[in-house]
């Protein structure tokens, strides 16, 4: 991600980074679940999810238990890149 013109995780606002970490720690969650875990407002979570979807690190699926809601999860490649970035920081 570094050295490109594309927006990356490092370029996102703190709320989007927090939502990323909540999904990384908890796995798949609905928007309501993310609001409860992050203690951010629903509007802030919606905006953060939109930004994360724009850079392709979050996938949105239908939540079969309640079709009115969506289930959000990290894209597997995004999770692998986040782990690789964390390893690089530890190497320095």
mmCIF file of N, CA and C in Angstrom:
data_model
loop_
_atom_site.group_PDB
_atom_site.id
_atom_site.type_symbol
_atom_site.label_atom_id
_atom_site.label_comp_id
_atom_site.label_asym_id
_atom_site.label_seq_id
_atom_site.Cartn_x
_atom_site.Cartn_y
_atom_site.Cartn_z
ATOM 1 N N UNK A 1 0.806 -1.194 0.000
ATOM 2 C CA UNK A 1 0.000 0.000 0.000
ATOM 3 C C UNK A 1 0.850 1.259 0.000
ATOM 4 N N UNK A 2 1.973 1.223 0.665
ATOM 5 C CA UNK A 2 2.804 2.404 0.753
ATOM 6 C C UNK A 2 3.377 2.734 -0.613
ATOM 7 N N UNK A 3 3.463 4.029 -0.906
ATOM 8 C CA UNK A 3 4.046 4.461 -2.147
ATOM 9 C C UNK A 3 3.092 4.462 -3.321
ATOM 10 N N UNK A 4 1.805 4.301 -3.101
ATOM 11 C CA UNK A 4 0.839 4.320 -4.191
ATOM 12 C C UNK A 4 -0.061 5.533 -4.051
ATOM 13 N N UNK A 5 -0.751 5.862 -5.146
ATOM 14 C CA UNK A 5 -1.686 6.977 -5.123
ATOM 15 C C UNK A 5 -3.027 6.579 -4.526
ATOM 16 N N UNK A 6 -3.260 5.269 -4.400
ATOM 17 C CA UNK A 6 -4.521 4.795 -3.856
ATOM 18 C C UNK A 6 -4.575 5.027 -2.352
ATOM 19 N N UNK A 7 -5.794 5.266 -1.872
ATOM 20 C CA UNK A 7 -5.981 5.433 -0.438
ATOM 21 C C UNK A 7 -5.832 4.090 0.245
ATOM 22 N N UNK A 8 -5.108 4.087 1.354
ATOM 23 C CA UNK A 8 -4.910 2.867 2.106
ATOM 24 C C UNK A 8 -5.463 3.009 3.504
ATOM 25 N N UNK A 9 -5.317 1.974 4.291
ATOM 26 C CA UNK A 9 -5.813 1.965 5.656
ATOM 27 C C UNK A 9 -5.183 3.078 6.493
ATOM 28 N N UNK A 10 -3.914 3.360 6.252
ATOM 29 C CA UNK A 10 -3.222 4.404 7.010
ATOM 30 C C UNK A 10 -3.798 5.797 6.745
ATOM 31 N N UNK A 11 -4.438 5.978 5.586
ATOM 32 C CA UNK A 11 -4.982 7.279 5.199
ATOM 33 C C UNK A 11 -6.391 7.526 5.721
ATOM 34 N N UNK A 12 -7.003 6.528 6.331
ATOM 35 C CA UNK A 12 -8.393 6.634 6.784
ATOM 36 C C UNK A 12 -8.496 7.358 8.121
ATOM 37 N N UNK A 13 -9.675 7.889 8.415
ATOM 38 C CA UNK A 13 -9.879 8.526 9.730
ATOM 39 C C UNK A 13 -9.836 7.493 10.856
ATOM 40 N N UNK A 14 -9.597 7.938 12.075
ATOM 41 C CA UNK A 14 -9.510 7.017 13.214
ATOM 42 C C UNK A 14 -10.744 6.130 13.388
ATOM 43 N N UNK A 15 -11.924 6.649 13.090
ATOM 44 C CA UNK A 15 -13.135 5.837 13.246
ATOM 45 C C UNK A 15 -13.115 4.634 12.309
ATOM 46 N N UNK A 16 -12.637 4.809 11.087
ATOM 47 C CA UNK A 16 -12.567 3.697 10.139
ATOM 48 C C UNK A 16 -11.526 2.676 10.582
ATOM 49 N N UNK A 17 -10.422 3.155 11.141
ATOM 50 C CA UNK A 17 -9.401 2.239 11.656
ATOM 51 C C UNK A 17 -9.948 1.435 12.835
ATOM 52 N N UNK A 18 -10.742 2.085 13.684
ATOM 53 C CA UNK A 18 -11.345 1.388 14.816
ATOM 54 C C UNK A 18 -12.318 0.319 14.331
ATOM 55 N N UNK A 19 -13.145 0.645 13.349
ATOM 56 C CA UNK A 19 -14.088 -0.330 12.796
ATOM 57 C C UNK A 19 -13.315 -1.504 12.194
ATOM 58 N N UNK A 20 -12.213 -1.215 11.514
ATOM 59 C CA UNK A 20 -11.369 -2.274 10.960
ATOM 60 C C UNK A 20 -10.881 -3.197 12.072
ATOM 61 N N UNK A 21 -10.389 -2.613 13.162
ATOM 62 C CA UNK A 21 -9.873 -3.409 14.281
ATOM 63 C C UNK A 21 -10.986 -4.212 14.960
ATOM 64 N N UNK A 22 -12.174 -3.630 15.084
ATOM 65 C CA UNK A 22 -13.310 -4.349 15.672
ATOM 66 C C UNK A 22 -13.642 -5.575 14.825
ATOM 67 N N UNK A 23 -13.661 -5.409 13.505
ATOM 68 C CA UNK A 23 -13.946 -6.540 12.620
ATOM 69 C C UNK A 23 -12.801 -7.551 12.635
ATOM 70 N N UNK A 24 -11.579 -7.064 12.747
ATOM 71 C CA UNK A 24 -10.428 -7.963 12.807
ATOM 72 C C UNK A 24 -10.483 -8.821 14.073
ATOM 73 N N UNK A 25 -10.868 -8.222 15.174
ATOM 74 C CA UNK A 25 -10.903 -8.914 16.456
ATOM 75 C C UNK A 25 -12.124 -9.826 16.595
ATOM 76 N N UNK A 26 -13.298 -9.330 16.157
ATOM 77 C CA UNK A 26 -14.559 -10.047 16.384
ATOM 78 C C UNK A 26 -15.037 -10.880 15.205
ATOM 79 N N UNK A 27 -14.496 -10.684 14.041
ATOM 80 C CA UNK A 27 -14.985 -11.402 12.860
ATOM 81 C C UNK A 27 -16.197 -10.694 12.276
ATOM 82 N N UNK A 28 -17.075 -11.421 11.654
ATOM 83 C CA UNK A 28 -18.255 -10.854 10.999
ATOM 84 C C UNK A 28 -19.227 -10.265 12.008
ATOM 85 N N UNK A 29 -19.695 -9.055 11.723
ATOM 86 C CA UNK A 29 -20.675 -8.380 12.574
ATOM 87 C C UNK A 29 -21.652 -7.592 11.721
ATOM 88 N N UNK A 30 -22.835 -7.367 12.263
ATOM 89 C CA UNK A 30 -23.781 -6.448 11.645
ATOM 90 C C UNK A 30 -23.365 -5.024 12.013
ATOM 91 N N UNK A 31 -23.980 -4.059 11.371
ATOM 92 C CA UNK A 31 -23.686 -2.665 11.703
ATOM 93 C C UNK A 31 -24.030 -2.388 13.167
ATOM 94 N N UNK A 32 -25.124 -2.950 13.621
ATOM 95 C CA UNK A 32 -25.527 -2.779 15.016
ATOM 96 C C UNK A 32 -24.477 -3.367 15.962
ATOM 97 N N UNK A 33 -23.937 -4.524 15.604
ATOM 98 C CA UNK A 33 -22.894 -5.146 16.405
ATOM 99 C C UNK A 33 -21.626 -4.306 16.448
ATOM 100 N N UNK A 34 -21.289 -3.698 15.324
ATOM 101 C CA UNK A 34 -20.110 -2.831 15.273
ATOM 102 C C UNK A 34 -20.329 -1.600 16.142
ATOM 103 N N UNK A 35 -21.541 -1.034 16.105
ATOM 104 C CA UNK A 35 -21.874 0.130 16.942
ATOM 105 C C UNK A 35 -21.701 -0.237 18.416
ATOM 106 N N UNK A 36 -22.194 -1.404 18.802
ATOM 107 C CA UNK A 36 -22.102 -1.827 20.203
ATOM 108 C C UNK A 36 -20.656 -2.067 20.625
ATOM 109 N N UNK A 37 -19.870 -2.707 19.773
ATOM 110 C CA UNK A 37 -18.487 -3.037 20.120
ATOM 111 C C UNK A 37 -17.573 -1.807 20.112
ATOM 112 N N UNK A 38 -17.793 -0.914 19.155
ATOM 113 C CA UNK A 38 -16.901 0.240 19.009
ATOM 114 C C UNK A 38 -17.325 1.437 19.849
ATOM 115 N N UNK A 39 -18.591 1.454 20.264
ATOM 116 C CA UNK A 39 -19.181 2.584 20.977
ATOM 117 C C UNK A 39 -19.164 3.873 20.146
ATOM 118 N N UNK A 40 -19.157 3.723 18.819
ATOM 119 C CA UNK A 40 -19.300 4.855 17.909
ATOM 120 C C UNK A 40 -20.769 5.005 17.551
ATOM 121 N N UNK A 41 -21.139 6.178 17.045
ATOM 122 C CA UNK A 41 -22.525 6.375 16.622
ATOM 123 C C UNK A 41 -22.794 5.579 15.349
ATOM 124 N N UNK A 42 -24.062 5.294 15.101
ATOM 125 C CA UNK A 42 -24.450 4.540 13.910
ATOM 126 C C UNK A 42 -24.025 5.267 12.639
ATOM 127 N N UNK A 43 -24.150 6.570 12.633
ATOM 128 C CA UNK A 43 -23.768 7.356 11.459
ATOM 129 C C UNK A 43 -22.258 7.263 11.208
ATOM 130 N N UNK A 44 -21.466 7.325 12.263
ATOM 131 C CA UNK A 44 -20.019 7.223 12.135
ATOM 132 C C UNK A 44 -19.621 5.845 11.632
ATOM 133 N N UNK A 45 -20.281 4.804 12.123
ATOM 134 C CA UNK A 45 -19.989 3.447 11.673
ATOM 135 C C UNK A 45 -20.358 3.291 10.203
ATOM 136 N N UNK A 46 -21.496 3.842 9.785
ATOM 137 C CA UNK A 46 -21.886 3.775 8.372
ATOM 138 C C UNK A 46 -20.831 4.429 7.491
ATOM 139 N N UNK A 47 -20.355 5.603 7.905
ATOM 140 C CA UNK A 47 -19.342 6.315 7.137
ATOM 141 C C UNK A 47 -18.039 5.518 7.099
ATOM 142 N N UNK A 48 -17.637 4.961 8.238
ATOM 143 C CA UNK A 48 -16.402 4.176 8.307
ATOM 144 C C UNK A 48 -16.501 2.949 7.407
ATOM 145 N N UNK A 49 -17.636 2.265 7.435
ATOM 146 C CA UNK A 49 -17.820 1.090 6.584
ATOM 147 C C UNK A 49 -17.780 1.465 5.106
ATOM 148 N N UNK A 50 -18.362 2.606 4.783
ATOM 149 C CA UNK A 50 -18.338 3.083 3.401
ATOM 150 C C UNK A 50 -16.903 3.315 2.943
ATOM 151 N N UNK A 51 -16.110 3.957 3.788
ATOM 152 C CA UNK A 51 -14.706 4.220 3.457
ATOM 153 C C UNK A 51 -13.922 2.908 3.334
ATOM 154 N N UNK A 52 -14.170 1.962 4.234
ATOM 155 C CA UNK A 52 -13.481 0.673 4.179
ATOM 156 C C UNK A 52 -13.884 -0.123 2.944
ATOM 157 N N UNK A 53 -15.144 -0.028 2.548
ATOM 158 C CA UNK A 53 -15.590 -0.697 1.328
ATOM 159 C C UNK A 53 -14.958 -0.058 0.102
ATOM 160 N N UNK A 54 -14.793 1.270 0.125
ATOM 161 C CA UNK A 54 -14.198 1.984 -1.004
ATOM 162 C C UNK A 54 -12.772 1.520 -1.292
ATOM 163 N N UNK A 55 -12.021 1.197 -0.251
ATOM 164 C CA UNK A 55 -10.646 0.739 -0.476
ATOM 165 C C UNK A 55 -10.566 -0.782 -0.579
ATOM 166 N N UNK A 56 -11.707 -1.457 -0.457
ATOM 167 C CA UNK A 56 -11.773 -2.893 -0.708
ATOM 168 C C UNK A 56 -11.312 -3.790 0.418
ATOM 169 N N UNK A 57 -11.401 -3.333 1.656
ATOM 170 C CA UNK A 57 -10.972 -4.192 2.768
ATOM 171 C C UNK A 57 -12.139 -4.810 3.528
ATOM 172 N N UNK A 58 -13.365 -4.385 3.227
ATOM 173 C CA UNK A 58 -14.545 -4.920 3.902
ATOM 174 C C UNK A 58 -15.519 -5.462 2.864
ATOM 175 N N UNK A 59 -16.066 -6.628 3.150
ATOM 176 C CA UNK A 59 -17.108 -7.231 2.312
ATOM 177 C C UNK A 59 -18.441 -7.133 3.029
ATOM 178 N N UNK A 60 -19.488 -6.933 2.264
ATOM 179 C CA UNK A 60 -20.848 -6.828 2.801
ATOM 180 C C UNK A 60 -21.668 -8.002 2.277
ATOM 181 N N UNK A 61 -22.298 -8.743 3.183
ATOM 182 C CA UNK A 61 -23.140 -9.877 2.816
ATOM 183 C C UNK A 61 -24.506 -9.731 3.480
ATOM 184 N N UNK A 62 -25.450 -10.550 3.034
ATOM 185 C CA UNK A 62 -26.778 -10.566 3.637
ATOM 186 C C UNK A 62 -26.705 -11.304 4.968
ATOM 187 N N UNK A 63 -27.324 -10.742 5.974
ATOM 188 C CA UNK A 63 -27.405 -11.377 7.286
ATOM 189 C C UNK A 63 -28.687 -12.200 7.292
ATOM 190 N N UNK A 64 -28.560 -13.514 7.186
ATOM 191 C CA UNK A 64 -29.721 -14.383 6.997
ATOM 192 C C UNK A 64 -30.651 -14.438 8.208
ATOM 193 N N UNK A 65 -30.137 -14.157 9.392
ATOM 194 C CA UNK A 65 -30.992 -14.155 10.577
ATOM 195 C C UNK A 65 -31.980 -12.995 10.549
ATOM 196 N N UNK A 66 -31.609 -11.900 9.879
ATOM 197 C CA UNK A 66 -32.472 -10.721 9.743
ATOM 198 C C UNK A 66 -32.093 -10.044 8.438
ATOM 199 N N UNK A 67 -32.838 -10.310 7.379
ATOM 200 C CA UNK A 67 -32.499 -9.831 6.038
ATOM 201 C C UNK A 67 -32.514 -8.311 5.917
ATOM 202 N N UNK A 68 -33.021 -7.614 6.935
ATOM 203 C CA UNK A 68 -32.997 -6.141 6.903
ATOM 204 C C UNK A 68 -31.608 -5.599 7.207
ATOM 205 N N UNK A 69 -30.745 -6.454 7.735
ATOM 206 C CA UNK A 69 -29.404 -6.030 8.102
ATOM 207 C C UNK A 69 -28.372 -6.673 7.175
ATOM 208 N N UNK A 70 -27.190 -6.082 7.157
ATOM 209 C CA UNK A 70 -26.074 -6.644 6.409
ATOM 210 C C UNK A 70 -25.021 -7.140 7.386
ATOM 211 N N UNK A 71 -24.240 -8.091 6.921
ATOM 212 C CA UNK A 71 -23.155 -8.643 7.715
ATOM 213 C C UNK A 71 -21.854 -8.157 7.090
ATOM 214 N N UNK A 72 -20.991 -7.571 7.894
ATOM 215 C CA UNK A 72 -19.734 -7.021 7.412
ATOM 216 C C UNK A 72 -18.582 -7.863 7.921
ATOM 217 N N UNK A 73 -17.615 -8.098 7.038
ATOM 218 C CA UNK A 73 -16.435 -8.860 7.415
ATOM 219 C C UNK A 73 -15.249 -8.341 6.618
ATOM 220 N N UNK A 74 -14.064 -8.574 7.140
ATOM 221 C CA UNK A 74 -12.861 -8.150 6.445
ATOM 222 C C UNK A 74 -12.595 -9.066 5.268
ATOM 223 N N UNK A 75 -12.125 -8.488 4.196
ATOM 224 C CA UNK A 75 -11.692 -9.245 3.038
ATOM 225 C C UNK A 75 -10.440 -10.021 3.449
ATOM 226 N N UNK A 76 -10.337 -11.272 3.062
ATOM 227 C CA UNK A 76 -9.212 -12.123 3.479
ATOM 228 C C UNK A 76 -7.864 -11.543 3.067
ATOM 229 N N UNK A 77 -7.785 -10.961 1.879
ATOM 230 C CA UNK A 77 -6.506 -10.385 1.443
ATOM 231 C C UNK A 77 -6.153 -9.158 2.277
ATOM 232 N N UNK A 78 -7.170 -8.403 2.692
ATOM 233 C CA UNK A 78 -6.921 -7.230 3.534
ATOM 234 C C UNK A 78 -6.396 -7.666 4.889
ATOM 235 N N UNK A 79 -6.935 -8.741 5.403
ATOM 236 C CA UNK A 79 -6.492 -9.254 6.688
ATOM 237 C C UNK A 79 -5.045 -9.735 6.602
ATOM 238 N N UNK A 80 -4.689 -10.387 5.505
ATOM 239 C CA UNK A 80 -3.316 -10.859 5.313
ATOM 240 C C UNK A 80 -2.348 -9.684 5.187
ATOM 241 N N UNK A 81 -2.769 -8.626 4.469
ATOM 242 C CA UNK A 81 -1.922 -7.442 4.328
ATOM 243 C C UNK A 81 -1.734 -6.730 5.657
ATOM 244 N N UNK A 82 -2.777 -6.673 6.476
ATOM 245 C CA UNK A 82 -2.670 -6.035 7.786
ATOM 246 C C UNK A 82 -1.697 -6.805 8.664
ATOM 247 N N UNK A 83 -1.736 -8.134 8.599
ATOM 248 C CA UNK A 83 -0.800 -8.956 9.360
ATOM 249 C C UNK A 83 0.631 -8.742 8.868
ATOM 250 N N UNK A 84 0.804 -8.625 7.541
ATOM 251 C CA UNK A 84 2.130 -8.404 6.972
ATOM 252 C C UNK A 84 2.670 -7.036 7.371
ATOM 253 N N UNK A 85 1.801 -6.020 7.364
ATOM 254 C CA UNK A 85 2.217 -4.679 7.773
ATOM 255 C C UNK A 85 2.623 -4.665 9.245
ATOM 256 N N UNK A 86 1.900 -5.387 10.086
ATOM 257 C CA UNK A 86 2.229 -5.458 11.504
ATOM 258 C C UNK A 86 3.576 -6.147 11.698
ATOM 259 N N UNK A 87 3.855 -7.169 10.899
ATOM 260 C CA UNK A 87 5.132 -7.866 10.992
ATOM 261 C C UNK A 87 6.272 -6.965 10.563
ATOM 262 N N UNK A 88 6.060 -6.137 9.542
ATOM 263 C CA UNK A 88 7.091 -5.212 9.077
ATOM 264 C C UNK A 88 7.410 -4.165 10.139
ATOM 265 N N UNK A 89 6.423 -3.706 10.852
ATOM 266 C CA UNK A 89 6.639 -2.727 11.916
ATOM 267 C C UNK A 89 7.485 -3.332 13.021
ATOM 268 N N UNK A 90 7.231 -4.607 13.330
ATOM 269 C CA UNK A 90 7.984 -5.293 14.371
ATOM 270 C C UNK A 90 9.430 -5.528 13.935
ATOM 271 N N UNK A 91 9.663 -5.655 12.617
ATOM 272 C CA UNK A 91 11.020 -5.889 12.102
ATOM 273 C C UNK A 91 11.901 -4.663 12.238
ATOM 274 N N UNK A 92 11.320 -3.496 12.164
ATOM 275 C CA UNK A 92 12.112 -2.252 12.176
ATOM 276 C C UNK A 92 12.750 -1.986 13.480
#
